[in-house]
Short mmCIF file of C-alpha atoms in Angstrom, two decimals:
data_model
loop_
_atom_site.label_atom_id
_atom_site.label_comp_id
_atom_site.label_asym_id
_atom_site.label_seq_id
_atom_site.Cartn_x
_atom_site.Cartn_y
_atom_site.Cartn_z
CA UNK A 22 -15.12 48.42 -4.04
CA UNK A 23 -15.47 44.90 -3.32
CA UNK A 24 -15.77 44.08 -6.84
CA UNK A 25 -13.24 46.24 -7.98
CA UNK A 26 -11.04 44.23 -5.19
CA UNK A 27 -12.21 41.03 -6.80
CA UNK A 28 -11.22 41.80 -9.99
CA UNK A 29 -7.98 42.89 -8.90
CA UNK A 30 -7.22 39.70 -6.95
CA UNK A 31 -8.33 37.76 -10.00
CA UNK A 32 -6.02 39.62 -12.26
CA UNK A 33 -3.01 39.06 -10.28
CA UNK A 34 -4.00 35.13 -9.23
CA UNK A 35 -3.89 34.90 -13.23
CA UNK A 36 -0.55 36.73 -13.99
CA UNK A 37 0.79 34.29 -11.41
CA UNK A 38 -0.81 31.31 -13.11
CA UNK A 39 0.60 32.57 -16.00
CA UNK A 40 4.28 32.93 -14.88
CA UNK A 41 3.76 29.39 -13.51
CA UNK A 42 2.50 28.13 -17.00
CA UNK A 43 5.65 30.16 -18.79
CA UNK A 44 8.03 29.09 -15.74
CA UNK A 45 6.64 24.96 -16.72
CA UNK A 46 6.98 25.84 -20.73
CA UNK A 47 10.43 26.90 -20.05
CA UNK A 48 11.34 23.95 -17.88
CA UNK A 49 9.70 21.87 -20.97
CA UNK A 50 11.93 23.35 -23.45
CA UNK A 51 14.73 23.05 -21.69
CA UNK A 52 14.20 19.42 -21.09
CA UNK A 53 13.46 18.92 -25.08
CA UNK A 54 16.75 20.68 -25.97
CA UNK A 55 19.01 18.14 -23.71
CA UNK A 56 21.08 15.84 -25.27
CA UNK A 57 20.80 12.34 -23.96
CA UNK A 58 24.21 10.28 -24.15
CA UNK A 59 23.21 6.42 -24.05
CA UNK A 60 26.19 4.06 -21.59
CA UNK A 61 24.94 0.69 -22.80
CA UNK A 62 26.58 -0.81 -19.40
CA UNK A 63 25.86 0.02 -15.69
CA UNK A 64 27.03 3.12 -13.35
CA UNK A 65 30.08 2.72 -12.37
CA UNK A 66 31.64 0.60 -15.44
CA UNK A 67 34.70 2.39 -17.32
CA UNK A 68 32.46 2.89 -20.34
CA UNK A 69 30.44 4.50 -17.82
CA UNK A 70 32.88 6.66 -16.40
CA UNK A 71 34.47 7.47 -19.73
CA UNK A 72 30.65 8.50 -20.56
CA UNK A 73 30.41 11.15 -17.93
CA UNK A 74 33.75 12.70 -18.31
CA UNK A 75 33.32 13.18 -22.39
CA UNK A 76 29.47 14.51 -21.60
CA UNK A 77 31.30 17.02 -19.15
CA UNK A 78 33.34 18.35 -21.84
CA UNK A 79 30.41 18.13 -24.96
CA UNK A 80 27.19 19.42 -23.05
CA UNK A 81 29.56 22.66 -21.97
CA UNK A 82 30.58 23.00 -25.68
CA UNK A 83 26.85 22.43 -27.26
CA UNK A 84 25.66 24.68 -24.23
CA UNK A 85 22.84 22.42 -23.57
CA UNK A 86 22.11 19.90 -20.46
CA UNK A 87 23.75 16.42 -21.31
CA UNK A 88 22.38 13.85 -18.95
CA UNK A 89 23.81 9.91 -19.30
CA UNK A 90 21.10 7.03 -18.64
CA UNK A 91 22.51 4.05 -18.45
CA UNK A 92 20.72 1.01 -20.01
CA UNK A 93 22.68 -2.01 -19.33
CA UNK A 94 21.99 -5.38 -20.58
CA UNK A 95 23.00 -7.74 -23.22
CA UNK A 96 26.92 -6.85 -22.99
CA UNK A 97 25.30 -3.26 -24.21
CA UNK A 98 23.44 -4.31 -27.15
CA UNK A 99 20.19 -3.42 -25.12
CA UNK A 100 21.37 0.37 -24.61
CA UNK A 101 23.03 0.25 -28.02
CA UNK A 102 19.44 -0.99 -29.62
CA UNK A 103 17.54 2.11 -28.28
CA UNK A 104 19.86 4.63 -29.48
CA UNK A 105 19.23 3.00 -33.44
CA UNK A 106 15.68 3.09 -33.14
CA UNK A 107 15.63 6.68 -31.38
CA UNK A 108 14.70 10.00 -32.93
CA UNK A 109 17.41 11.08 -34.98
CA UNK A 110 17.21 14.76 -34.26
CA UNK A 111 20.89 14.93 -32.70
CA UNK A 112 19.74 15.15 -29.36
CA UNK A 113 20.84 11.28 -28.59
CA UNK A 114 23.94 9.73 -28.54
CA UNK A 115 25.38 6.53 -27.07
CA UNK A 116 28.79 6.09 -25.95
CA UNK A 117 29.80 3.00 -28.12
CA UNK A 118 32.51 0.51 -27.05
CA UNK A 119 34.38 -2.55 -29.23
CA UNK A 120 31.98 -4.81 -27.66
CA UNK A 121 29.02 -2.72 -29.07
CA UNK A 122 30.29 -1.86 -32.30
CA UNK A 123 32.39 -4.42 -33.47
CA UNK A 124 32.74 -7.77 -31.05
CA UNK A 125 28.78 -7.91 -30.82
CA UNK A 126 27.78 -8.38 -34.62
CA UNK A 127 29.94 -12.14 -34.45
CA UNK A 128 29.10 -12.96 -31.25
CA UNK A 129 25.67 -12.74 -31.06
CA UNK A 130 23.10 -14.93 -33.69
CA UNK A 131 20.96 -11.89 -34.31
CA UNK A 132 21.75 -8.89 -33.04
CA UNK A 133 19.08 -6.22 -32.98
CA UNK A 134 21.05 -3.47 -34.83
CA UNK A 135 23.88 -3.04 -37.36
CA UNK A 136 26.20 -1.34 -36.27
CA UNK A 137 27.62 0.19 -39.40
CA UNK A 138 24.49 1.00 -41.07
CA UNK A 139 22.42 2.40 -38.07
CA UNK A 140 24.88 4.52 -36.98
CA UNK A 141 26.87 7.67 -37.62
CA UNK A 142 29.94 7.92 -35.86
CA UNK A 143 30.74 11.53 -33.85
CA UNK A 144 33.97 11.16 -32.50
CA UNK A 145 36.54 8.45 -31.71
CA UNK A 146 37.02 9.07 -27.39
CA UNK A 147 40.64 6.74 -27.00
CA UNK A 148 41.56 3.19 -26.69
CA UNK A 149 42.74 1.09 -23.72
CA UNK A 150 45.09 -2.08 -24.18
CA UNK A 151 44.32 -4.27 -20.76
CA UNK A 152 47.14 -6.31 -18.56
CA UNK A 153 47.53 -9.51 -18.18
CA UNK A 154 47.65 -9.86 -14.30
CA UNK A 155 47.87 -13.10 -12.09
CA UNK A 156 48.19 -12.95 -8.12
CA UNK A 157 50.70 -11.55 -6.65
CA UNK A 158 51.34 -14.89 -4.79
CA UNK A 159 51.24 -16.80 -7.85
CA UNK A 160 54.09 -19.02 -8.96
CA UNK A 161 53.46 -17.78 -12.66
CA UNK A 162 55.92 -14.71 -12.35
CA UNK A 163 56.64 -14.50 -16.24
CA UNK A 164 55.82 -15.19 -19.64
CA UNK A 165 57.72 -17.34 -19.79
CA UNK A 166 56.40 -19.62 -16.64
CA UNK A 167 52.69 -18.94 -18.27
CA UNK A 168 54.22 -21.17 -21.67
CA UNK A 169 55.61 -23.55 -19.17
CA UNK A 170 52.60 -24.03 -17.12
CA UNK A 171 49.99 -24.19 -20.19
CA UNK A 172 52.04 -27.31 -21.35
CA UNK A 173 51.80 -29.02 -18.42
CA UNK A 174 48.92 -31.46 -18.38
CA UNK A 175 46.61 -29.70 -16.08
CA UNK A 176 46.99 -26.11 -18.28
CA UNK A 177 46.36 -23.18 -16.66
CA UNK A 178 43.01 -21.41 -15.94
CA UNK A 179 42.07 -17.58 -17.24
CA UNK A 180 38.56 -15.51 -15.95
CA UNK A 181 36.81 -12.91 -17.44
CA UNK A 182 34.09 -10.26 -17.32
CA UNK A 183 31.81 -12.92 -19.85
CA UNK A 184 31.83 -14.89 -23.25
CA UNK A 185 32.85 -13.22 -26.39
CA UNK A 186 34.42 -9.61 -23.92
CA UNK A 187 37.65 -8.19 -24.77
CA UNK A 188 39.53 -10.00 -22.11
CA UNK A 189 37.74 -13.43 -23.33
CA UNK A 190 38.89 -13.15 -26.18
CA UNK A 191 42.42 -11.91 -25.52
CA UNK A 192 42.71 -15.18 -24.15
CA UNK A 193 41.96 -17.12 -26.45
CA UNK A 194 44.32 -15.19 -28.93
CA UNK A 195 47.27 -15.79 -26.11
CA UNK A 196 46.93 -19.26 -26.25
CA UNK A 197 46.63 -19.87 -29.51
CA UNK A 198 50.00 -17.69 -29.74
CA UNK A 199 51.29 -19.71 -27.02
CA UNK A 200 50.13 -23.37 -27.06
CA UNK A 201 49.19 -25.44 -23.86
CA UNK A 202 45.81 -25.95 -22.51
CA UNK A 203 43.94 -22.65 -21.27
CA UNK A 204 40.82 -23.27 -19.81
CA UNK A 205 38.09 -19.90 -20.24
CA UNK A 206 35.99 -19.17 -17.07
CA UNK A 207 33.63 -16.64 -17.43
CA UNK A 208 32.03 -14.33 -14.70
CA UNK A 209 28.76 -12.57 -15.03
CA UNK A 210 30.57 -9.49 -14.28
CA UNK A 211 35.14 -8.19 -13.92
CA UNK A 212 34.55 -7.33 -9.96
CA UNK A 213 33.62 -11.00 -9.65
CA UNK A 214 36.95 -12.34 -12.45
CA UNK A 215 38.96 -10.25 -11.08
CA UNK A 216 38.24 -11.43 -7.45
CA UNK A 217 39.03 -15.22 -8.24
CA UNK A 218 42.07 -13.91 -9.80
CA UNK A 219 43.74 -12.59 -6.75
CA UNK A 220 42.32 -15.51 -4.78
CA UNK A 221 44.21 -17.86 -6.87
CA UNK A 222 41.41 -19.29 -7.82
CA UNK A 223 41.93 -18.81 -10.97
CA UNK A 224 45.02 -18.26 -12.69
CA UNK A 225 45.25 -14.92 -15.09
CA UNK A 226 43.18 -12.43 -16.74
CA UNK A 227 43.13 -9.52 -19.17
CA UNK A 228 41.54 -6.85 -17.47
CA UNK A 229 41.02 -2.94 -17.49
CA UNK A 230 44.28 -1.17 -16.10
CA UNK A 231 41.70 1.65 -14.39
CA UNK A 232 40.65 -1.65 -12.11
CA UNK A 233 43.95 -3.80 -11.76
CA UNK A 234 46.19 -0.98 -11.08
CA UNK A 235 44.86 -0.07 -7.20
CA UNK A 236 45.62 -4.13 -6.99
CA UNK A 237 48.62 -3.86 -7.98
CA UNK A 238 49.59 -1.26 -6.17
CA UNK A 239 47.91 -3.29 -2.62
CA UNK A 240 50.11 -6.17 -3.74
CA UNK A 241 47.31 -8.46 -4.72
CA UNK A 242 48.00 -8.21 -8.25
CA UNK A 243 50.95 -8.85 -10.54
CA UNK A 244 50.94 -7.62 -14.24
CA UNK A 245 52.95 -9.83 -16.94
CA UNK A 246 52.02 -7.96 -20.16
CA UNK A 247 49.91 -5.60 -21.87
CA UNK A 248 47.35 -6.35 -24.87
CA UNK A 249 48.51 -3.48 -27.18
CA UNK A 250 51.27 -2.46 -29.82
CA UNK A 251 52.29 0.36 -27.29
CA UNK A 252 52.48 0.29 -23.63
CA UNK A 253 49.42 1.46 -21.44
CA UNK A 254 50.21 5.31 -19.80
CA UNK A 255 48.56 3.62 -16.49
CA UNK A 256 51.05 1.31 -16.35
CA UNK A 257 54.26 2.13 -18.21
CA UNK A 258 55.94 -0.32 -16.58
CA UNK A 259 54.51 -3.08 -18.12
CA UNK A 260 56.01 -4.26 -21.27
CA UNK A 261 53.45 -5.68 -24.22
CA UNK A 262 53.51 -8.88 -25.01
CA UNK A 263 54.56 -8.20 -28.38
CA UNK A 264 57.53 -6.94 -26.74
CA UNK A 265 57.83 -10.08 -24.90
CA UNK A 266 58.12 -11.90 -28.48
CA UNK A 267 54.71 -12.74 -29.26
CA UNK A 268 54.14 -11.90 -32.88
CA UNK A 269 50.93 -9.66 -33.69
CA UNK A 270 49.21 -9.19 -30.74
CA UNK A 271 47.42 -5.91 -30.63
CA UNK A 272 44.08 -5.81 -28.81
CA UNK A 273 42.46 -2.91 -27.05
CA UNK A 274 39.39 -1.59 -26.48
CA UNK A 275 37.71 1.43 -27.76
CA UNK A 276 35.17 4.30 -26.90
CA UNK A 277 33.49 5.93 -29.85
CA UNK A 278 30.73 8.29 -29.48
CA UNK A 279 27.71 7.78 -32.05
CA UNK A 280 24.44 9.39 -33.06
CA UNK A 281 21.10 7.48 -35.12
CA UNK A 282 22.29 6.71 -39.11
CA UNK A 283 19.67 9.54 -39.55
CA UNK A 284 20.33 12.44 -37.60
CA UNK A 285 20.76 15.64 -40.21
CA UNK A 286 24.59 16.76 -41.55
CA UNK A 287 23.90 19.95 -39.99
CA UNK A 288 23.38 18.35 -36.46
CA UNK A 289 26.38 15.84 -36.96
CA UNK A 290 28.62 19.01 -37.93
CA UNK A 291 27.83 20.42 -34.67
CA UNK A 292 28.17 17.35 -32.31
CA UNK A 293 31.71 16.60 -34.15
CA UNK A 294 32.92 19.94 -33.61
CA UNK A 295 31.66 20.42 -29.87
CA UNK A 296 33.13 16.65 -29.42
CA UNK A 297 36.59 17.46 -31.12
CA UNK A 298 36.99 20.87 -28.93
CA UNK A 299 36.05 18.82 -25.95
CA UNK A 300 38.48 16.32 -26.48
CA UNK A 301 41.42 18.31 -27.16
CA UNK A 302 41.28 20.43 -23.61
CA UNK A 303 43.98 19.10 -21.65
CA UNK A 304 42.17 18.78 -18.79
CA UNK A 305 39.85 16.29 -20.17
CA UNK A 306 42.45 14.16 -21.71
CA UNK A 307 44.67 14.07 -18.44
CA UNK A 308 41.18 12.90 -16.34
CA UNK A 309 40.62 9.88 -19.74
CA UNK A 310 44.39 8.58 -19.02
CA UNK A 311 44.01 8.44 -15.47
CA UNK A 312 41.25 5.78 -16.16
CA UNK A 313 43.69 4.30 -18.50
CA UNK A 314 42.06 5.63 -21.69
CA UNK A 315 44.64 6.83 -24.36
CA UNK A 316 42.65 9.53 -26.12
CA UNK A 317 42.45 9.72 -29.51
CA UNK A 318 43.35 11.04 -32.66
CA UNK A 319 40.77 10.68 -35.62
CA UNK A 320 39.47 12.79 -38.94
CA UNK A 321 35.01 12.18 -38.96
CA UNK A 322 35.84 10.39 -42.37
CA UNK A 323 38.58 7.58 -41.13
CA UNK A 324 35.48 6.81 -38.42
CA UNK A 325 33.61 4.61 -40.41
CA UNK A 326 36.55 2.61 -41.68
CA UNK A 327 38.10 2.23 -39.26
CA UNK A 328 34.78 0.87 -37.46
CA UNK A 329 34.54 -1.71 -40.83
CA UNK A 330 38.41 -3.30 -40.01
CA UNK A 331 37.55 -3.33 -36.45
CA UNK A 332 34.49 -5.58 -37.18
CA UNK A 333 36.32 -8.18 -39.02
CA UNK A 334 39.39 -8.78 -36.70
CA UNK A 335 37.28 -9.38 -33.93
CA UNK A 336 34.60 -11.66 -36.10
CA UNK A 337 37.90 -13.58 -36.57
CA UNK A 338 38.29 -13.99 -32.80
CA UNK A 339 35.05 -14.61 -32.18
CA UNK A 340 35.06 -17.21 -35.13
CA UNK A 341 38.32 -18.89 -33.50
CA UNK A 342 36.95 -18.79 -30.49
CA UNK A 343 33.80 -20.75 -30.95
CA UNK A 344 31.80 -18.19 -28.25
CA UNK A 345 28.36 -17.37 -29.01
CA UNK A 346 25.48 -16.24 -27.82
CA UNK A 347 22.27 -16.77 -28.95
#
């Protein structure tokens, strides 16, 4: 009897072990079938919240777990990096930006990737032009007192989030539109810019209208213009500068989701059309424009092209704008 109990106990301890190893393989599985979504800056960044909201949308539609691991470092290049030399099985992604995918490849000597050839574009996510904002105290109230003070002999002073960022180097394309002496100051990080800004300390910026708008609205923060052809839906208000009279002056910034240059047509079929239903729910698009993302519009074979044009404008700003980093 005492054997026969034995037994019986051992049987059971090893069905147990058993469902434990199965419950473990399972868990494994799982874990190999997520998709990993790359944001090449920190938590908390609008590429990074832009991330999360799309990865909402796609993991739902690919019925898998999506998880986003930031990797910031190297204005993204670092996070970028990993994503080209990953597995290309479909099952990682990074959430590309203009500064990853096109202001990058002129602004740094030898950048670890290419981001043409490594890649394969999923989806384009939306576009954001920023404002040009000064203090709300400031006595630059126009356009047209910005032209007036760059003339004077002491210029004027603009911040941003770095060298060689969007808002850097919509600077440097205003005053070379608008004369005078403009003086760069770059911050390690926009918090910081955008802090001297409404301290005066120094004069204007370009910046994101997800982060200037709750300024403005305080009254710390006054917005002059816009960077793109068409007004931002954050701030409709605001007219463009081309508006203003300033010939040709359309810069934004873009989100782009990409996979490895390797991943298999039948997994970048998938990813485009989970991506493309994702992007089209209303819901989605509504929570992208209140960060001041205009979603976007664009076929899988305009992707790449429209990537190549993007390259060379901003090597052309770059070029002019002698940043660099090496």
């Amino acid at each position: 009897m005492a054997l026969k109990t034995r037994i019986r106990r051992l049987g059971a301890a090893a069905l147990a072990a058993g469902a434990l190893l199965a419950g473990a393989a399972a868990m494994a599985q799982d874990n190999r079938g997520a998709v990993r979504m790359v944001v090449p800056f920190g938590a908390g960044t609008t590429t990074d919240t832009v991330g999360r909201i799309v990865g909402e949308g796609l993991g739902r539609n690919l019925q898998q777990t999506l998880v986003v691991d930031n990797r910031a470092g190297a204005g993204g290049s670092t996070g970028t990096e990993l994503v080209a030399r990953s597995a290309a099985d479909g099952r990682t992604l990074v959430m590309g930006t203009v500064g990853t995918h096109a202001i990058n490849a002129a602004l740094f000597s030898k950048l670890p990737y290419d981001p043409l050839r490594d890649f394969a574009p999923i989806a384009f996510v939306g576009y954001t032009p920023t404002l040009l904002v000064v203090a709300a105290d400031s006595p630059i109230k126009s356009l047209k007192d910005l032209t007036e003070a760059a003339a004077r002999p002491a210029g004027v002073s603009f911040a941003s989030a770095g060298n060689g960022t969007s808002g850097h180097l919509a600077g440097e394309l205003l005053a070379q539109r608008l004369g005078g002496r403009m003086l760069h100051v770059p911050y390690k990080e926009g918090a910081m810019a955008l802090t001297s800004v409404m301290a005066s300390q120094v004069d204007f910026m370009f910046y994101h209208p997800a982060a200037v708008m709750p300024q403005i609205k305080a009254g710390k923060l006054r917005a002059l213009g816009s960077s793109g052809a068409l007004r931002s839906a954050a701030a409709s208000q605001v007219p463009t500068l081309m508006e203003q009279g300033i010939a040709d002056f359309d810069l934004v910034a873009w989100f782009m989701l990409y996979a490895p240059a390797a991943t298999p047509a039948a997994a970048l079929a998938q990813l485009r059309t989970a991506a493309a239903a994702a992007l089209a729910q209303p819901e989605l698009m509504t929570r992208l424009r209140e960060q001041g993302v205009e979603p976007g519009q664009m076929r899988a074979e305009d992707l790449q092209p429209f990537n190549q044009k993007e390259l060379v404008k901003w090597a052309g700003l770059v070029k002019r704008s002698g940043a660099q980093v090496d």
